[in-house]
Amino acid sequence: MTTTTSHVPEYVPESEGPDGGAAAARPARLIHTESTTEIPVHLLFREEPAAPPAEVKRPAVVAHRPPPEKEDRDTRDIGVRARASAPGVDPDIVERPARVLPGIAGVLAGVCGAAGCAATAWWAGVLPPFAAEAFGRSAGAGGPGPAQWAAFAGAGALGLFGFGGLARGRTGRAWVLELFGRYRGTVRGTGLLWVNPLLLRRRVDVRLRHWRGEPLPAADRGGVALRVSVLVVWRVRDTARATLGVEDHEGYLRACVEAALLRVPVAAPGAGRGAVQATQDVLTRLVAADAGPVGVEVCAVRPLRVEYAPEVAAAMHRRRLAALDARHRASVVGAVVDSVEDTVTRLTMRGLVDLDDYERQVLVKDLTVAFCAWRGETGS
């Protein structure tokens, strides 16, 4: 028995059985060729369970590779990724205001302590002879007793605490206070203040400052070695973290600038204003992300001077001169070709000459030589 099948698969729908139920669906044809094939008859009448349709696996779709991003966008992404790699500090070290008193309180306490000492001395009769004569009291012979000594100690401690805690707050300066190694707060007030004399004071400059570093190693987009001098504008935002979170926040800032220069491609010497601005923005974001957790706010990182490294300076100078010469030659050739084309077109359009192909080629050649020689003489 022979049969002919089509290449389009056919599926036989389900039919109702004698009991009204749906009979099993017939198996779909598995022969999808247009050739005539011999099939044994006994295979056509075998009652086998319907074979499950073969699963057609979807072909794996490979996502298209995104087009290469622009250099400026790549440079900006570096600053965004730098936030994830920023160092962390102890969350408990956060600046908070310290408890201080006005300076007049310390002055009054010191005056009261001094007056108490004088009154105790008068009470104990240990005044100097001239003071005793002035007050009309004779010097005591037995000396001060326990009560007088206790009064002396209390008045003296009050005077020492009063005068010893006086401090002068200045604009742009702050004190970080510690007690037995524990942070107790920051004083940013100005004027005469009274601070607990038992606290250790660390003066911190919170003014806006700038730092111009020495030439640091860097590289441009092509990997050419550079030397870059940068200007960093910064200030201390969190005095607690800048003092207690890092050993030396100024040295840490210099290290952050040097690390950022090694990660960011710097605009080569002679680059446009847009490239320089993009480099400045990325450097600022990188250094700010690294120095922010230690309480240092970076306002700007500006490249001041960019030059090639000494080992490649001569080669890059020759390369730059060659590029300028090639650009000049291209402009000269373009101008000559435009002049020749304009001359030949005008002569032909006005009907001054009737040229065939050979004569046209000769005319173009002569005009090109003449224009090139003229531009060479004029030095343009």
C-alpha atoms as one frame of an Amber mdcrd trajectory, in Angstrom:
protein
   0.000   0.000   0.000   1.305   3.414  -0.860   0.336   6.836   0.307   1.417
  10.361  -0.411   1.777  12.896   2.370   2.203  16.629   2.338   4.905  18.615
   4.056   2.232  20.447   6.091   1.376  18.544   9.302  -2.265  17.633   9.762
  -4.010  17.018  13.066  -7.231  15.022  13.222  -9.751  16.541  15.656 -11.280
  14.483  18.395 -14.499  12.563  17.607 -17.278  11.512  19.911 -17.374   7.879
  20.990 -20.454   5.650  21.147 -21.056   6.602  24.769 -21.073  10.291  23.940
 -17.560  10.836  25.293 -14.683  12.146  23.363 -12.592   9.500  21.746  -8.857
   9.657  21.815  -7.388  11.910  19.228  -5.611  10.233  16.374  -1.890  10.646
  16.289  -0.663  13.369  14.013   1.204  12.457  10.909   4.886  12.195  11.451
   5.845  11.919   7.796   6.183  15.343   6.284   7.873  14.588   2.982   6.482
  14.900  -0.464   7.891  11.568  -1.633   5.844   8.340  -1.828   6.599   6.002
   1.019   5.566   2.381   1.549   3.922   1.799   4.897   3.141  -1.716   6.198
  -0.577  -2.359   6.431  -0.443  -3.872   9.929   0.984  -0.643  11.282  -2.054
   1.308  10.115  -4.485  -0.619  12.324  -2.501  -0.866  15.541  -4.299   0.618
  18.478  -1.647   2.478  20.388  -2.080   5.368  22.755  -1.802   8.694  21.171
   1.740   9.851  21.130   2.214  13.253  22.686   3.010  15.901  20.139   6.652
  16.572  19.855   7.698  19.653  21.682   9.089  22.270  19.442  11.810  24.058
  21.288  12.042  27.708  20.609  15.371  28.687  19.261  17.555  30.466  21.693
  17.406  34.149  20.953  20.656  35.921  21.454  20.092  39.469  22.482  21.586
  42.009  20.223  24.706  43.532  21.567  23.972  47.097  22.502  25.729  49.660
  20.419  28.874  51.082  21.938  28.071  54.035  24.110  29.607  57.388  23.639
  32.776  58.244  25.459  31.104  60.906  27.570  28.416  58.506  28.720  31.012
  55.864  29.590  32.893  58.420  31.604  29.769  59.440  33.513  28.925  55.820
  34.325  32.242  55.499  36.119  31.131  58.088  38.644  27.793  56.300  39.166
  29.447  52.924  39.741  31.851  54.498  42.208  29.047  54.968  44.751  28.702
  51.209  45.187  32.422  50.864  45.995  32.543  53.767  48.455  34.079  52.810
  51.817  31.931  52.531  54.887  32.501  53.939  58.373  31.042  53.290  61.786
  27.414  54.526  61.676  27.688  55.606  65.321  30.275  58.241  64.429  28.043
  61.141  63.417  28.523  64.782  64.286  26.247  66.129  66.986  26.341  69.377
  68.962  28.108  69.362  72.301  26.734  70.826  75.497  28.474  74.092  76.298
  27.634  77.141  78.382  28.050  80.825  77.672  31.388  82.258  78.693  29.853
  84.476  81.339  28.989  81.368  83.363  32.639  80.355  83.488  33.702  83.872
  84.434  31.218  84.010  87.282  32.266  80.579  88.511  35.921  81.565  88.434
  35.279  84.823  90.274  33.217  83.022  92.873  35.992  80.471  93.369  38.604
  83.189  93.807  36.386  85.052  96.243  35.792  81.831  98.178  39.525  81.229
  98.461  40.047  84.770  99.765  37.211  84.430 102.272  38.561  81.090 103.490
  42.000  82.581 103.949  40.504  85.429 105.982  38.526  82.910 107.983  41.588
  80.773 108.660  43.663  83.840 109.518  46.357  83.115 106.949  46.143  86.426
 105.186  49.385  88.242 104.392  50.379  90.916 106.943  49.443  93.843 104.723
  46.036  92.249 103.964  45.443  91.488 107.633  46.204  95.084 108.587  43.869
  96.329 105.859  41.024  94.171 107.149  41.862  94.824 110.776  42.449  91.188
 111.639  45.518  89.613 113.131  47.142  86.543 111.554  46.152  83.277 113.157
  48.752  81.313 115.053  47.292  77.827 114.780  46.887  77.743 110.991  43.859
  76.480 109.027  41.874  73.536 110.313  40.102  70.739 108.435  37.100  72.894
 107.705  39.257  75.637 106.243  41.137  73.150 104.091  37.869  71.742 102.743
  36.652  75.243 101.959  39.963  75.991 100.226  39.625  72.833  98.080  36.028
  73.569  97.077  36.657  77.214  96.213  39.855  76.391  94.347  38.149  73.661
  92.297  35.328  76.039  91.434  37.792  78.691  90.320  39.836  76.243  88.260
  36.748  74.834  86.565  35.406  78.287  85.894  38.519  79.821  84.396  39.917
  76.579  82.956  36.828  75.927  80.804  36.807  79.293  79.051  37.339  79.035
  75.290  37.016  81.346  72.322  35.015  80.093  69.377  36.002  81.403  65.946
  34.115  81.450  62.677  35.232  78.631  60.402  36.727  76.615  63.258  35.230
  73.842  65.370  36.206  71.663  68.314  35.704  67.925  68.516  35.309  66.942
  72.170  36.317  63.582  73.653  36.101  62.180  77.154  38.303  59.152  77.856
  38.321  58.273  74.142  34.567  58.659  73.667  33.090  61.240  71.317  31.058
  63.812  73.239  30.071  66.300  70.519  31.254  69.162  68.346  31.367  72.855
  69.176  30.751  75.202  66.237  29.750  78.262  68.241  31.587  81.582  68.201
  32.499  84.004  70.941  33.354  83.298  74.565  32.189  79.839  75.616  32.625
  77.554  78.564  33.576  73.963  77.808  34.120  71.243  80.347  37.882  71.357
  81.026  37.982  67.569  81.480  37.175  67.070  77.781  39.903  66.693  75.205
  39.570  69.299  72.424  40.591  68.812  68.804  40.478  71.845  66.592  39.126
  71.276  63.061  39.070  73.773  60.200  35.613  73.716  58.573  36.205  76.526
  56.079  36.148  76.033  52.318  39.685  75.105  51.312  41.537  74.263  48.127
  44.478  72.046  47.443  46.674  72.061  44.356  48.546  68.827  44.054  51.770
  67.963  42.337  51.643  66.320  38.865  50.061  62.884  39.215  50.142  59.958
  36.747  47.103  59.501  34.503  46.171  58.296  31.001  43.975  59.475  28.149
  41.365  57.439  26.276  44.057  55.839  24.133  46.145  54.756  27.118  48.879
  57.358  26.588  50.657  58.304  29.804  49.941  61.799  31.127  50.908  64.016
  34.032  47.986  65.959  35.527  47.928  68.733  38.129  44.510  69.154  39.734
  42.839  71.740  41.948  40.605  70.236  44.646  38.032  72.456  46.373  36.764
  70.838  49.563  35.716  71.325  53.170  34.974  69.263  56.253  31.253  68.585
  56.499  31.162  66.061  59.373  33.855  66.860  61.937  33.342  63.629  63.880
  33.974  61.381  60.904  36.810  63.506  59.563  38.600  63.357  62.922  37.653
  59.943  64.324  36.679  57.978  61.208  40.040  58.320  59.461  43.564  58.950
  60.685  44.314  61.909  58.388  41.458  63.204  56.256  43.754  65.456  54.173
  46.054  62.570  53.280  43.025  60.392  52.570  41.681  63.030  50.182  44.985
  63.133  48.287  44.924  59.347  47.959  41.342  59.489  46.626  42.345  62.038
  43.980  45.285  59.913  42.863  43.104  56.797  42.654  40.452  58.649  40.640
  43.021  59.840  38.110  44.072  56.246  37.518  40.455  55.161  36.861  39.227
  58.019  34.684  40.511  58.677  31.144  41.679  62.285  31.168  41.176  64.578
  28.203  44.410  64.812  26.223  46.263  68.128  25.913  44.516  70.382  23.425
  41.107  68.704  23.837  37.896  70.690  23.556  36.044  72.349  26.372  33.358
  69.649  26.415  35.865  66.842  26.987  37.593  68.796  29.747  34.264  69.511
  31.457  33.253  65.839  31.252  36.560  64.802  32.838  36.091  67.359  35.612
  32.558  66.152  36.369  33.568  62.506  36.591  36.601  63.239  38.756  34.442
  65.287  41.100  31.863  62.493  41.419  34.488  59.834  42.036  36.411  61.749
  44.683  33.184  62.928  46.355  31.900  59.338  46.523  35.143  58.128  48.122
  35.627  61.033  50.547  31.976  61.555  51.514  31.765  58.682  54.046  34.637
  60.180  56.062  32.946  63.562  56.407  34.763  65.439  53.627  32.672  67.289
  51.050  34.355  67.686  47.663  33.026  70.621  45.648  35.185  70.349  42.520
  38.213  68.538  41.120  39.546  70.611  38.216  42.487  69.555  36.030  44.763
  72.596  35.848  47.627  71.349  33.720  47.682  68.276  31.510  50.847  67.252
  29.711  52.319  64.094  28.291  54.678  62.025  30.381  58.380  62.656  29.668
  58.867  59.228  28.097  56.191  59.818  25.439  56.264  63.606  25.104  58.621
  63.674  22.085  56.744  60.953  20.192  53.359  62.584  20.820  54.734  65.951
  19.699  55.852  64.441  16.395  52.515  62.685  16.019  50.639  65.895  16.614
  52.742  67.772  14.058  52.140  65.004  11.520  48.394  65.176  12.136  48.396
  68.953  11.691  50.411  68.633   8.472  48.045  65.966   7.114  45.060  68.125
   7.988  46.627  71.098   6.239  47.394  69.057   3.152  43.832  67.730   3.051
  42.437  71.255   3.238  44.778  72.450   0.476  43.857  69.557  -1.816  40.177
  70.117  -1.177  40.464  73.808  -2.006  42.414  73.080  -5.223  39.881  70.475
  -6.382  37.005  72.866  -5.740  38.753  75.631  -7.671  39.496  73.370 -10.655
  35.928  72.060 -10.714  34.486  75.559 -10.555  36.771  76.777 -13.375  36.025
  73.898 -15.725  32.291  74.127 -15.012  32.177  77.823 -15.775  34.121  77.447
 -19.018  31.821  74.657 -20.173  28.526  76.252 -19.085  29.306  79.568 -20.770
  30.299  77.872 -23.998  33.755  79.394 -24.092  35.385  76.069 -24.952  34.177
  72.797 -26.403  36.234  70.019 -24.874  36.225  66.298 -25.346  37.263  63.871
 -22.631  40.979  63.988 -23.427  41.114  67.774 -23.584  39.121  67.991 -20.358
  41.623  65.748 -18.587  44.541  67.804 -19.834  42.871  71.037 -18.721  42.127
  69.628 -15.265  45.713  68.482 -14.885  47.173  71.845 -15.914  44.820  73.781
 -13.652  45.597  71.518 -10.709  49.339  72.010 -11.153  48.912  75.753 -11.488
  46.694  76.122  -8.411  48.965  73.920  -6.287  52.032  75.889  -7.305  50.257
  79.176  -6.549  49.174  78.027  -3.104  52.691  76.781  -2.390  54.150  80.183
  -3.232  51.617  82.078  -1.099  52.132  79.666   1.798  48.394  79.155   2.350
